Coordinates of C-alpha atoms in Angstrom, one line a residue:
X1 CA 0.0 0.0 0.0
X2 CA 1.1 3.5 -0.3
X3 CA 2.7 5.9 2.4
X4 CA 2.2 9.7 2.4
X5 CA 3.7 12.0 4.6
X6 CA 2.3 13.3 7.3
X7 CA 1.1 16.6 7.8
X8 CA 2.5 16.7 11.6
X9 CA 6.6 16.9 12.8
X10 CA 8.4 14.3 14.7
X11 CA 9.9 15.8 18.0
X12 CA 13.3 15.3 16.2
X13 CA 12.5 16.7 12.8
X14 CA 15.9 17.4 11.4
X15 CA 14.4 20.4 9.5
X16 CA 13.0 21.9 12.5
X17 CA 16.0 21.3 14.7
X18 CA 18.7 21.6 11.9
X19 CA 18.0 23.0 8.6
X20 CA 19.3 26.4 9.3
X21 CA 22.7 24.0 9.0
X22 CA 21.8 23.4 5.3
X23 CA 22.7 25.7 3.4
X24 CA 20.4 28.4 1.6
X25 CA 19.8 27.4 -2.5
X26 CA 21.2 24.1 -2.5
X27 CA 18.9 20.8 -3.5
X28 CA 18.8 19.6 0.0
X29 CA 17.3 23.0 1.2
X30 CA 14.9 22.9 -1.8
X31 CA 13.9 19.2 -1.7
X32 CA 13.0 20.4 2.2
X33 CA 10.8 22.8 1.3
X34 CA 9.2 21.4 -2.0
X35 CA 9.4 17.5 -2.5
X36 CA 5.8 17.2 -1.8
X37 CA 4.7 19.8 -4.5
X38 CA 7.4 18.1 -7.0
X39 CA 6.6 14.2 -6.4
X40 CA 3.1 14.3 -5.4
X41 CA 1.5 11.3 -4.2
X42 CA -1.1 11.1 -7.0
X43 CA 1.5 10.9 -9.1
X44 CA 3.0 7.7 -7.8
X45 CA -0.3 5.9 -6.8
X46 CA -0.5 3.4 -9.4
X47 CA 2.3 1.9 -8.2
X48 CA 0.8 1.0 -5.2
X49 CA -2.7 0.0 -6.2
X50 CA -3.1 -2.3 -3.3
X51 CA -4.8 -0.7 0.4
X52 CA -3.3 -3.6 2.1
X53 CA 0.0 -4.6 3.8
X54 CA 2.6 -2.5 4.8
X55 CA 2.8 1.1 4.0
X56 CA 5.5 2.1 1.3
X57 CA 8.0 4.7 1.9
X58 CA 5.9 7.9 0.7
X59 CA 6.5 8.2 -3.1
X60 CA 7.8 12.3 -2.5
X61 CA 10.6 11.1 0.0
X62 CA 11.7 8.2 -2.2
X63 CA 11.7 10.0 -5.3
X64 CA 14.2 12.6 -3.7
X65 CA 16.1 10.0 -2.9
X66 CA 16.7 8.4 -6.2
X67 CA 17.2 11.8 -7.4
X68 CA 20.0 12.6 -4.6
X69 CA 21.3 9.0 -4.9
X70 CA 21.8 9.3 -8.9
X71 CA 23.0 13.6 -9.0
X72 CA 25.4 12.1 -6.0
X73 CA 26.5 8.8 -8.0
X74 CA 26.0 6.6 -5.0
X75 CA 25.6 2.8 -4.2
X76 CA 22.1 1.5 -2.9
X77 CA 24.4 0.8 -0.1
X78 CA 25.8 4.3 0.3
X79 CA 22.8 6.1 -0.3
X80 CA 21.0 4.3 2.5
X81 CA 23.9 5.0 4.8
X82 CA 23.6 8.6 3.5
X83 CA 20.2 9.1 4.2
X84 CA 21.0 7.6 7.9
X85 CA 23.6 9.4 8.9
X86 CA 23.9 12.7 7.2
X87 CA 22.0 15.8 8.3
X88 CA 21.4 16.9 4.9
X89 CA 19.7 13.8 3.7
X90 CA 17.5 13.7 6.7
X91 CA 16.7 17.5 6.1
X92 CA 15.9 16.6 2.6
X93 CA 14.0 13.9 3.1
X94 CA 11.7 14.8 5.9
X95 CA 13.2 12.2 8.4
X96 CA 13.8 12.6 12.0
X97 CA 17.2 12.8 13.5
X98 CA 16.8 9.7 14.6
X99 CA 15.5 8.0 12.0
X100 CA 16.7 4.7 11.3
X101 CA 16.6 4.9 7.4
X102 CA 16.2 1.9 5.0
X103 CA 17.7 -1.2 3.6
X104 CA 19.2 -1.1 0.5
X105 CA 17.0 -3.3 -1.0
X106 CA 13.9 -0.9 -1.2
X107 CA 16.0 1.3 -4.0
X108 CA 16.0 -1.9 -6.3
X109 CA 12.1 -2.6 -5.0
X110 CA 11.3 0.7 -6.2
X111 CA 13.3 1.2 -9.3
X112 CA 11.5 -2.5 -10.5
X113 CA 8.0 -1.3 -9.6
X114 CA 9.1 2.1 -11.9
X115 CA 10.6 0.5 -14.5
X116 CA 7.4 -2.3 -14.8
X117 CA 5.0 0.5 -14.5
X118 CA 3.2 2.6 -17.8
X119 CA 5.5 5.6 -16.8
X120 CA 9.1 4.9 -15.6
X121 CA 10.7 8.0 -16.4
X122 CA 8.3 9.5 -14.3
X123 CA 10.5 11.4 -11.9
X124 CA 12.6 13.3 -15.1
X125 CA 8.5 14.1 -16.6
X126 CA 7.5 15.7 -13.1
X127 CA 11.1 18.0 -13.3
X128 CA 10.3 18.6 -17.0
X129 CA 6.7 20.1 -16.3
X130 CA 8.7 22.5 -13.8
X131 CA 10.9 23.8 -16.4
X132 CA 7.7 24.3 -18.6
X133 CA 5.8 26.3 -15.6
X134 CA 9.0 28.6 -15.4
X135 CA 8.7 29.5 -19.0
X136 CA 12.6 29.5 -19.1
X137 CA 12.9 27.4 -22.2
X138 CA 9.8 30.0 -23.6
X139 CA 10.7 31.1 -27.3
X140 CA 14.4 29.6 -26.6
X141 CA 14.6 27.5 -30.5
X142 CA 18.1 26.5 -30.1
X143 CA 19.1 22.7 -29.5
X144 CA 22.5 21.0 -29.2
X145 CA 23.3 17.4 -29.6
X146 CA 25.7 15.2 -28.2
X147 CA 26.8 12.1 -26.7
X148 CA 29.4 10.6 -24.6
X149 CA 30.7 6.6 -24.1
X150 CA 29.8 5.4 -20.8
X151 CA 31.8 2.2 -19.0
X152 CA 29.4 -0.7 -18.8
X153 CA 29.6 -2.2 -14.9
X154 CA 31.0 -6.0 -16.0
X155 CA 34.7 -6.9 -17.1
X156 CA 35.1 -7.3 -20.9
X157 CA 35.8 -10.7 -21.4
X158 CA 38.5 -12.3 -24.1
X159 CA 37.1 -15.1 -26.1
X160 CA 38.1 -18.3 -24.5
X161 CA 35.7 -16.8 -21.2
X162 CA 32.8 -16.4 -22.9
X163 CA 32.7 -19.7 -24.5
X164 CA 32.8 -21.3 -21.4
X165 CA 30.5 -18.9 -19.6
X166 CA 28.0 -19.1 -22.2
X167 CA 28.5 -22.9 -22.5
X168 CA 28.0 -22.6 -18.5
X169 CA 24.8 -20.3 -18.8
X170 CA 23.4 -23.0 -21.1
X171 CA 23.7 -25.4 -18.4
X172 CA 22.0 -23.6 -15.8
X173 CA 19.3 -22.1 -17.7
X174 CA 17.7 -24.5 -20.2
X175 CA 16.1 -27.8 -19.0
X176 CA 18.5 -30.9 -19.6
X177 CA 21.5 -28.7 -20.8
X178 CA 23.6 -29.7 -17.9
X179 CA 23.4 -33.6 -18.9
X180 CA 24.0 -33.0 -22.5
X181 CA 26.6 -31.0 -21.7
X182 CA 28.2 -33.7 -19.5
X183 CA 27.8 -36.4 -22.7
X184 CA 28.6 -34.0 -25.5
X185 CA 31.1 -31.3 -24.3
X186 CA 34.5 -32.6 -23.8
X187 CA 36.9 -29.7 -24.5
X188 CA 36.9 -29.0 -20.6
X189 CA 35.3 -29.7 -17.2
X190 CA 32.7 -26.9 -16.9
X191 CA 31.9 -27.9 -13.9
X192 CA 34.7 -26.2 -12.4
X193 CA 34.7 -22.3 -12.9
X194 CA 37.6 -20.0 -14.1
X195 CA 40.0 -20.8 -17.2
X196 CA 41.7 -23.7 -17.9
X197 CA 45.3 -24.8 -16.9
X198 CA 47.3 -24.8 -20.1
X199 CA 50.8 -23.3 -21.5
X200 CA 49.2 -19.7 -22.5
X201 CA 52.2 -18.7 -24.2
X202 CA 51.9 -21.5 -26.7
X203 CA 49.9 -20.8 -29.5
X204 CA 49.6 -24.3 -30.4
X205 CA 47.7 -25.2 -27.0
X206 CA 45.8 -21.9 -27.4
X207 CA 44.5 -22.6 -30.8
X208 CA 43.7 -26.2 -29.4
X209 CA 41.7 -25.1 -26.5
X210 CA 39.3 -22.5 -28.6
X211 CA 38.9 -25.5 -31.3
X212 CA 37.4 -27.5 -28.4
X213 CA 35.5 -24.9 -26.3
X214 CA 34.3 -23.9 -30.5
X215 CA 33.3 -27.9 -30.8
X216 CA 31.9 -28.1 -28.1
X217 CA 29.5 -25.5 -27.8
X218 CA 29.0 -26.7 -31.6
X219 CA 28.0 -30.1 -30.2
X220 CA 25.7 -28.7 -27.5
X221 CA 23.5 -26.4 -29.8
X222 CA 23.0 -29.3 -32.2
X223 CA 22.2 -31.9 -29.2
X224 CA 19.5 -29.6 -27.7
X225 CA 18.5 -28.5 -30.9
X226 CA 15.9 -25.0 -29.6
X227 CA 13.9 -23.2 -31.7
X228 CA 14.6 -19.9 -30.2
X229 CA 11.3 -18.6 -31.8
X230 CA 8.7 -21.1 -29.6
X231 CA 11.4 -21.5 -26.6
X232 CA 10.3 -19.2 -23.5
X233 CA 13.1 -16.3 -22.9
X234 CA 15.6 -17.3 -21.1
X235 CA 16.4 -19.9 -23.0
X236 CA 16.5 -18.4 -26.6
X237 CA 18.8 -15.5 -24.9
X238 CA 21.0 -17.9 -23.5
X239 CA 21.0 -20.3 -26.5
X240 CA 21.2 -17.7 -28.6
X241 CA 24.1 -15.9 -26.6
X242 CA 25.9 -19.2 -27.5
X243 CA 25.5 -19.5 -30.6
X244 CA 26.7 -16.1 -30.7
X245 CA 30.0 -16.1 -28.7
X246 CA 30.7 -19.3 -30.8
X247 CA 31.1 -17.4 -33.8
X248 CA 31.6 -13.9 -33.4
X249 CA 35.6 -14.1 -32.5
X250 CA 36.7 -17.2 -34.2
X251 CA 37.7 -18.5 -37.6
X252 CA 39.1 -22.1 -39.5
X253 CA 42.5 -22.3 -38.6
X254 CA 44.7 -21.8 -41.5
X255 CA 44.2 -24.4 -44.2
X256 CA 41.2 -25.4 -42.7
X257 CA 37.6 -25.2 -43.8
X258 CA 35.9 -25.7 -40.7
X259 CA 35.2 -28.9 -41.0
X260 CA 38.0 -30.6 -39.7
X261 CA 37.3 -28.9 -36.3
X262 CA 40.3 -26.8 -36.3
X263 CA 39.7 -23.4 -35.0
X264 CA 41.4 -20.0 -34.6
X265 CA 40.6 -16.2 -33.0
X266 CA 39.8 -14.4 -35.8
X267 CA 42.2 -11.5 -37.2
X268 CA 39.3 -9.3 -37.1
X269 CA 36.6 -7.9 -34.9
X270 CA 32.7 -8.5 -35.4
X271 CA 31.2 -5.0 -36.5
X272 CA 28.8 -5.6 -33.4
X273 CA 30.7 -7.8 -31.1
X274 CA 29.5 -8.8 -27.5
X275 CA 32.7 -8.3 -25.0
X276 CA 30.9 -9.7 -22.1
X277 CA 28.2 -12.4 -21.6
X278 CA 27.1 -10.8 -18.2
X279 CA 26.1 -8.0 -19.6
X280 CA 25.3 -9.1 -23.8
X281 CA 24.3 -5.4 -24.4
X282 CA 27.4 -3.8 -23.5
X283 CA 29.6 -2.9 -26.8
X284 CA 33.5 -2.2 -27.7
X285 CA 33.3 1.4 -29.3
X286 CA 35.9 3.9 -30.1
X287 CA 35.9 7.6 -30.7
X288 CA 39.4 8.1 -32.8
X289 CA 41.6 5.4 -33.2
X290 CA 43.4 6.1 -29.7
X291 CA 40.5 6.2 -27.6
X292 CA 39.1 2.8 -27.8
X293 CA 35.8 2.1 -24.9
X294 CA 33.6 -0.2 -23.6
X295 CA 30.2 0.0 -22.7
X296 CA 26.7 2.1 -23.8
X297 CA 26.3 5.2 -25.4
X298 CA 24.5 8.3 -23.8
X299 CA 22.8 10.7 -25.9
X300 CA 21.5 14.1 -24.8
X301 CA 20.1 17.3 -26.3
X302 CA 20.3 20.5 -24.4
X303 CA 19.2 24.1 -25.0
X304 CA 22.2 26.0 -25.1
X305 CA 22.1 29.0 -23.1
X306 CA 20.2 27.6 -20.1
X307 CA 22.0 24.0 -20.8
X308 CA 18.5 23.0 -19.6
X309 CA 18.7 18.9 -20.9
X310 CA 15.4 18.2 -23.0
X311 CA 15.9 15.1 -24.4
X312 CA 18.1 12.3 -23.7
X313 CA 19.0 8.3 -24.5
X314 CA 21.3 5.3 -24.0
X315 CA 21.4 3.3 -26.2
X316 CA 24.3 0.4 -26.9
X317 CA 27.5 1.6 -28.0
X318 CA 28.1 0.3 -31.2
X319 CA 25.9 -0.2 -34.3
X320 CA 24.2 2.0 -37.1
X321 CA 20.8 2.7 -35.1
X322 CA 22.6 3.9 -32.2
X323 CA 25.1 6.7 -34.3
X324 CA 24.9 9.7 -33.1
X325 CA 23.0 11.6 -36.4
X326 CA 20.5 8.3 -36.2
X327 CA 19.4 8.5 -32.8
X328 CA 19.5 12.8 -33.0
X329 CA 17.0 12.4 -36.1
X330 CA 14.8 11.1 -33.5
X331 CA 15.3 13.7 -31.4
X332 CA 14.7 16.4 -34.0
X333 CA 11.4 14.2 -35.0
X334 CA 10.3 14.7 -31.1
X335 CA 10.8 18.2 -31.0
X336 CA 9.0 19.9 -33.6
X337 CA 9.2 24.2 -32.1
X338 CA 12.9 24.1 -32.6
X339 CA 14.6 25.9 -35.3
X340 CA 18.5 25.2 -35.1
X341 CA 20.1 22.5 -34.3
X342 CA 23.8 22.8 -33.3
X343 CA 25.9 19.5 -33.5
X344 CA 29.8 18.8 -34.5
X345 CA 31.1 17.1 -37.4
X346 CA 29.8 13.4 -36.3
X347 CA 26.0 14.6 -36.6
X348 CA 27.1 16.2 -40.3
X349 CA 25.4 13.2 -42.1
X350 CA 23.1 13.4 -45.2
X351 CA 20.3 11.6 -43.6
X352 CA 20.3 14.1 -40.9
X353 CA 20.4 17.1 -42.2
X354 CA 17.4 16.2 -44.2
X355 CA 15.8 15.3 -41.7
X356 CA 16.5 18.7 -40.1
X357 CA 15.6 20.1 -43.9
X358 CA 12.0 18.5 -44.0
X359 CA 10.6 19.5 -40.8
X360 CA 11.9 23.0 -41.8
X361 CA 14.7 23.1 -39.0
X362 CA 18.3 24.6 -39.5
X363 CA 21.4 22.8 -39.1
X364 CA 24.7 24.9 -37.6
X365 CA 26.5 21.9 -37.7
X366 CA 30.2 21.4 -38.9
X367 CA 30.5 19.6 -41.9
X368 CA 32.5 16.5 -42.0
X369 CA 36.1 16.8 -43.7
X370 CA 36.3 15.6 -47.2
X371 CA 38.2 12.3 -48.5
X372 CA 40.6 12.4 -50.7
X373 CA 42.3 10.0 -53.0
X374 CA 45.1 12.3 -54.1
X375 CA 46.9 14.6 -51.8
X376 CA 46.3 17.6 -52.7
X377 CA 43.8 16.7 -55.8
X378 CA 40.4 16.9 -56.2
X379 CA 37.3 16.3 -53.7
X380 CA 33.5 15.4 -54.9
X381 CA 32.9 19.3 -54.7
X382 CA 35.2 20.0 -57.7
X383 CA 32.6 17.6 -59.2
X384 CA 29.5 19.3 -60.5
X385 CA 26.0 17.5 -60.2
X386 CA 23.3 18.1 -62.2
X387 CA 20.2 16.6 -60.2
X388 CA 17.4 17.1 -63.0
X389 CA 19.3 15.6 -66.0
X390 CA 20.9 13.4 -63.7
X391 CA 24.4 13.7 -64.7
X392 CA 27.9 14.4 -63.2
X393 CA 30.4 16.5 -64.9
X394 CA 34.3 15.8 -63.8
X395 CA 36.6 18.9 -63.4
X396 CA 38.1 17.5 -67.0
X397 CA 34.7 17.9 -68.5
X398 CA 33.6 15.0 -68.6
X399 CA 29.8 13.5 -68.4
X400 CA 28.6 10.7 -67.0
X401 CA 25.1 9.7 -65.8
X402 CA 24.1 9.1 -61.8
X403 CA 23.0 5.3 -61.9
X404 CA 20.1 4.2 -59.9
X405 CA 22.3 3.3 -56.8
X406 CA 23.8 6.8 -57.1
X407 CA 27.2 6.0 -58.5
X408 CA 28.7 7.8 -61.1
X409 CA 32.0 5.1 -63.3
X410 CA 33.8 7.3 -65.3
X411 CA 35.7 4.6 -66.2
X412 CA 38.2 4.4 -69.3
X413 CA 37.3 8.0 -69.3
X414 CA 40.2 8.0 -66.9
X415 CA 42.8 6.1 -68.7
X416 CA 44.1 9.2 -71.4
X417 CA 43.1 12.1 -69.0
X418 CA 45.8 14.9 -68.3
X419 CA 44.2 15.4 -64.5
X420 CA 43.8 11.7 -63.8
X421 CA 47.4 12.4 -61.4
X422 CA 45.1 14.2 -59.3
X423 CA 42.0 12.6 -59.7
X424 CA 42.4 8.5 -58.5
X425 CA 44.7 6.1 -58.2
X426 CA 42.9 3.8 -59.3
X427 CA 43.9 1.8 -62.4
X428 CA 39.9 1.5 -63.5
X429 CA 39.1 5.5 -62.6
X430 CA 37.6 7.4 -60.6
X431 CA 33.9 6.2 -59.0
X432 CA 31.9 8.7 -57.1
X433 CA 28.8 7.2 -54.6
X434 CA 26.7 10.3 -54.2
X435 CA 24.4 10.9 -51.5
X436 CA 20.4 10.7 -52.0
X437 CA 21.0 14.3 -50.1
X438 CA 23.8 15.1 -51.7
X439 CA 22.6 18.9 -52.2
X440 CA 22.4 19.5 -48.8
X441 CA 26.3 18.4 -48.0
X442 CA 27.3 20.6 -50.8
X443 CA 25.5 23.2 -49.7
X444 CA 26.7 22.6 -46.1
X445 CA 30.1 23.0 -47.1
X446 CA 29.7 25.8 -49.0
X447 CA 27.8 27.5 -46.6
X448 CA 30.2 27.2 -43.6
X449 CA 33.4 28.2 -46.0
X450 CA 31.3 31.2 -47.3
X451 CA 29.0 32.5 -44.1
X452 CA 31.8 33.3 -41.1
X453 CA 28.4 34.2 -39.1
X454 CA 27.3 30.6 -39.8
X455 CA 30.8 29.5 -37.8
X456 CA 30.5 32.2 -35.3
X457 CA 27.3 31.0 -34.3
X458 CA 28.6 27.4 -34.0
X459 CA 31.5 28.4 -31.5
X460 CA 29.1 30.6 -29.7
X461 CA 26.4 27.7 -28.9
X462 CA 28.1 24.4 -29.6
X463 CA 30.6 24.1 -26.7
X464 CA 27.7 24.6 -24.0
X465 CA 26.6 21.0 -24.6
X466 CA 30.2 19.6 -24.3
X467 CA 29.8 21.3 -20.8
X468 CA 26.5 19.5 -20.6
X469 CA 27.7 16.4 -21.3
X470 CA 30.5 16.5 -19.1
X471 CA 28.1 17.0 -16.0
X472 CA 26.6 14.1 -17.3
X473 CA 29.4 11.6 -17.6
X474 CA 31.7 12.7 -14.7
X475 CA 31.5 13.6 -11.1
X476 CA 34.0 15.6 -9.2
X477 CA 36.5 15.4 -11.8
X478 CA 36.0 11.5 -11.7
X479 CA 34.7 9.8 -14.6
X480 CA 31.2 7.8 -13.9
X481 CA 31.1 4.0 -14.0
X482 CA 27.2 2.4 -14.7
X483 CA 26.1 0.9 -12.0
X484 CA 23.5 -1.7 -13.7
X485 CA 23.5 -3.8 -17.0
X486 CA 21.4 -3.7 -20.3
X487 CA 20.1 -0.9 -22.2
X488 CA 17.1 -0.5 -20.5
X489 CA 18.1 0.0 -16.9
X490 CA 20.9 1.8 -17.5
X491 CA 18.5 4.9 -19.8
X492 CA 16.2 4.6 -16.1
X493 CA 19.7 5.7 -14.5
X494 CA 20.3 8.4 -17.4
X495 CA 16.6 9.8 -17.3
X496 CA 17.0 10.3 -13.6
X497 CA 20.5 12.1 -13.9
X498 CA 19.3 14.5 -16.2
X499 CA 16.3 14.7 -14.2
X500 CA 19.1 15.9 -11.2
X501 CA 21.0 18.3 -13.1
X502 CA 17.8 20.2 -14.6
X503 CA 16.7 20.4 -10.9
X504 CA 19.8 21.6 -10.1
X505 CA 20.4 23.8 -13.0
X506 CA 16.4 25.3 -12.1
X507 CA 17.2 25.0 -7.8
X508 CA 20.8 27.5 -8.7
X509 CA 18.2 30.1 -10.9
X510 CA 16.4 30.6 -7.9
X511 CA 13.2 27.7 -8.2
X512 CA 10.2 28.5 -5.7
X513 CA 6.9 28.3 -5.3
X514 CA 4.9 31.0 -5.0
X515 CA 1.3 30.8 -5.4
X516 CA 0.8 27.0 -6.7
X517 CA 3.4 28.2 -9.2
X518 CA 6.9 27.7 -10.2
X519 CA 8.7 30.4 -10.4
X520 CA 12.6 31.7 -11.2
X521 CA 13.3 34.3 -8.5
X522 CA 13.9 37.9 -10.8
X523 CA 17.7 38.4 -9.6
X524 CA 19.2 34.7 -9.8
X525 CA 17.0 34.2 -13.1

């Protein structure tokens, strides 16, 4: 059933005996004044739709603490010592000074009852309707885009672990696995845990071991032989995990077919590899080269001269749905009042800035450097395109139609031209793969050569989201570690953080209430 506050003090109410200790403006202070008119109880109700049993903690001191416990990156453990022992918290929360808090466990009851309800971002929709009410974001049309990697909370794990801990997952997950595995698996004992005891510095014993963990778990998806599309979920996921880790990392050994049952590590990684099978959504990402991560992806748009957050999303770290232009095209789809979006070269995509284009948005954002196949020679903007006869026209003069898949062969064109030096290197000339928005990249680029405004505006605006995002992603200087696994849980965590900062963001402008209203105070606003 569901607990409300009540209306009466506690002889010990730690705001009563010490909030003049808290100091004046900060989110204790406020959440001691106004948790009640920011997490109401009818807001929360449905979560409780039961009279009986044992009241709940009320939803408008549980809600601050999640809040508290995610802006202060804490453990459930640390956030219930927190809201024990420190004065703040108690002040915050409403408790007495001798309060005995609560165990740990009822953050992870709550967060499952949120996250199974209709509305589990509830808390970050409850701070957004206070930003509206202010009227701070009122006639503000500017958005910024950008994202950041965040470290997934398991250990990436190398190939010869998460054969046998998939092979292992099997066997305590799907009915009968662990007797097949016993009769059909005999690459190693996977009864016992940990690696196993061979000369790792011999590749020879290497190769051997991955050929039988790879024949086994082979042997065991044949012998159970599930249809992953009438098998209930657990068992799909972890037959399916198997099947995956079985051939995402390896390949025949060399002069092998696969066949023989000789298997390798692959000289290669999978586009969309799984680095750990405790947490299968986790992904191996990189932003250059040099900075190589693991884990999800967090995605956030934020008005830039309030760096009030209004959208946000984690997604997985790797794979084309979850690029930074293809989940910001959803963004741009969600907010239709905004008319420029500001975003660095990585959102300077074709797709995007049509999508920007068709809902009759702007883009300020940098376009994306040019490739070149000569030093020094020519790009695809010293090619000229003529959309309506569909035809491309090479800096020698050249013509030669757009095909239907958008590439342009000039072909033996290429083979007695003077330019070809500083056209291609390529001994059957120069192909060109345009872009179905292909006007609006050239036009990007000449744009931001030509407009010094149009770059101005970028260096003005786009650096308050990297601020943004740094909020986001770090904590006194340290850089945040997620605490949960999978996509979904870890976006609850994200939706609540940016639920914090905006609160915090609104609490250092001066948030009351005055009225039944929120309001910005006139000299912090």
């Amino acid at each position: 059933m569901q607990g409300v506050e009540r209306a009466d003090r506690e002889l010990l109410d730690a705001e009563a005996l010490v909030g003049h200790l808290v100091a004046e403006g900060s989110m204790f202070a406020f959440l001691a004044a106004h948790r009640q008119d920011l997490f109401g109880d009818k807001e929360f109700e449905d979560l409780f739709p039961s009279g009986r049993g044992r009241p709940s903690i009320p939803a408008s001191v549980m809600a601050s603490i999640l809040v508290l416990q995610t802006l202060h990156d804490l453990s459930d453990r640390e956030t219930a010592e927190a809201a024990r022992c420190d004065l703040r918290w108690k002040v915050a929360t409403g408790m007495a000074l001798d309060h005995n808090g609560f165990d740990p466990t009822t953050l992870v009851y709550w967060r499952k009852r949120l996250a199974k309800s209709k509305r589990p971002h509830r808390i970050n929709e409850a701070v957004r309707r206070v930003v509206a009410d202010t009227g701070l974001l009122r006639d503000r049309r500017k958005r910024a885009v950008d994202s950041t990697i965040l470290a997934d909370a398991v250990a990436t794990q190398d190939t010869i672990t998460q054969l046998i801990s998939a092979i292992r997952r099997v066997g305590r997950t799907v009915p009968g696995a662990a007797d097949q595995i016993v009769a059909v698996c005999t690459g190693h004992d996977y009864s016992r845990p940990g690696k196993p005891s061979i000369d790792w510095d011999e590749p020879g014993a290497k190769d051997a071991l991955v050929s039988a963990l790879v024949n086994d778990a082979n042997a065991l998806l044949e012998a159970l032989a599930v249809d992953p599309d009438e098998a209930v979920e657990p068992v799909a996921a972890a037959v399916g995990l198997l099947a995956l880790v079985a051939g995402q990392d390896v390949e025949p050994a060399e002069g092998s077919d696969g066949t023989d049952g000789r298997w390798r590590i692959a000289r290669k990684v999978a586009p969309d590899r799984v680095i750990s099978t405790v947490d299968p959504q986790a992904r191996h990402t990189r932003k250059s080269p040099e900075a190589r991560r693991d884990g999800f992806r967090a995605h956030v748009v934020a008005e830039p001269e309030t760096a009030i957050i209004t959208d946000e999303a984690l997604t997985k770290a790797a794979g084309t749905e979850n690029s930074d232009p293809a989940v910001a095209e959803k963004f741009v789809a969600a907010d239709p009042d905004v008319r420029e979006w500001y975003g660095d070269s990585a959102y300077g995509t074709g797709d995007l800035r049509g999508a920007i284009a068709d809902v009759g948005h702007d883009a300020v954002i940098k376009p994306k450097p040019l490739a070149v196949a000569v030093e020094g020679g020519f790009t695809i903007d010293d090619f000229t395109v003529d959309e309506a006869a569909a035809t491309v026209i090479c800096p020698a003069g050249n013509t030669r139609p757009i095909s239907k898949a958008r590439n342009v062969i000039f072909g033996a064109l290429c083979r007695d031209c003077p330019l070809t030096a500083r056209c291609t290197t390529s001994k059957t000339g120069r192909t060109i793969n345009l872009h179905e928005r292909d006007d609006l990249l050239r036009r990007a680029r000449a744009d931001w050569a030509a407009k010094p405004e149009l770059r101005e505006k970028y260096r003005t605006f786009r650096p308050n989201v990297e601020r943004v995002v740094s909020q986001i992603a770090s904590r006194g200087g340290r850089r945040l570690k997620l605490r949960y696994r999978g996509v979904q849980k870890n976006h609850a965590w994200l939706s609540r953080r940016t639920a914090g900062l905006n609160l915090r963001n609104l609490v250092g402008r001066g948030l009351t209430r005055t009225a039944g209203l929120w309001v910005l105070t006139p000299q912090t606003a």
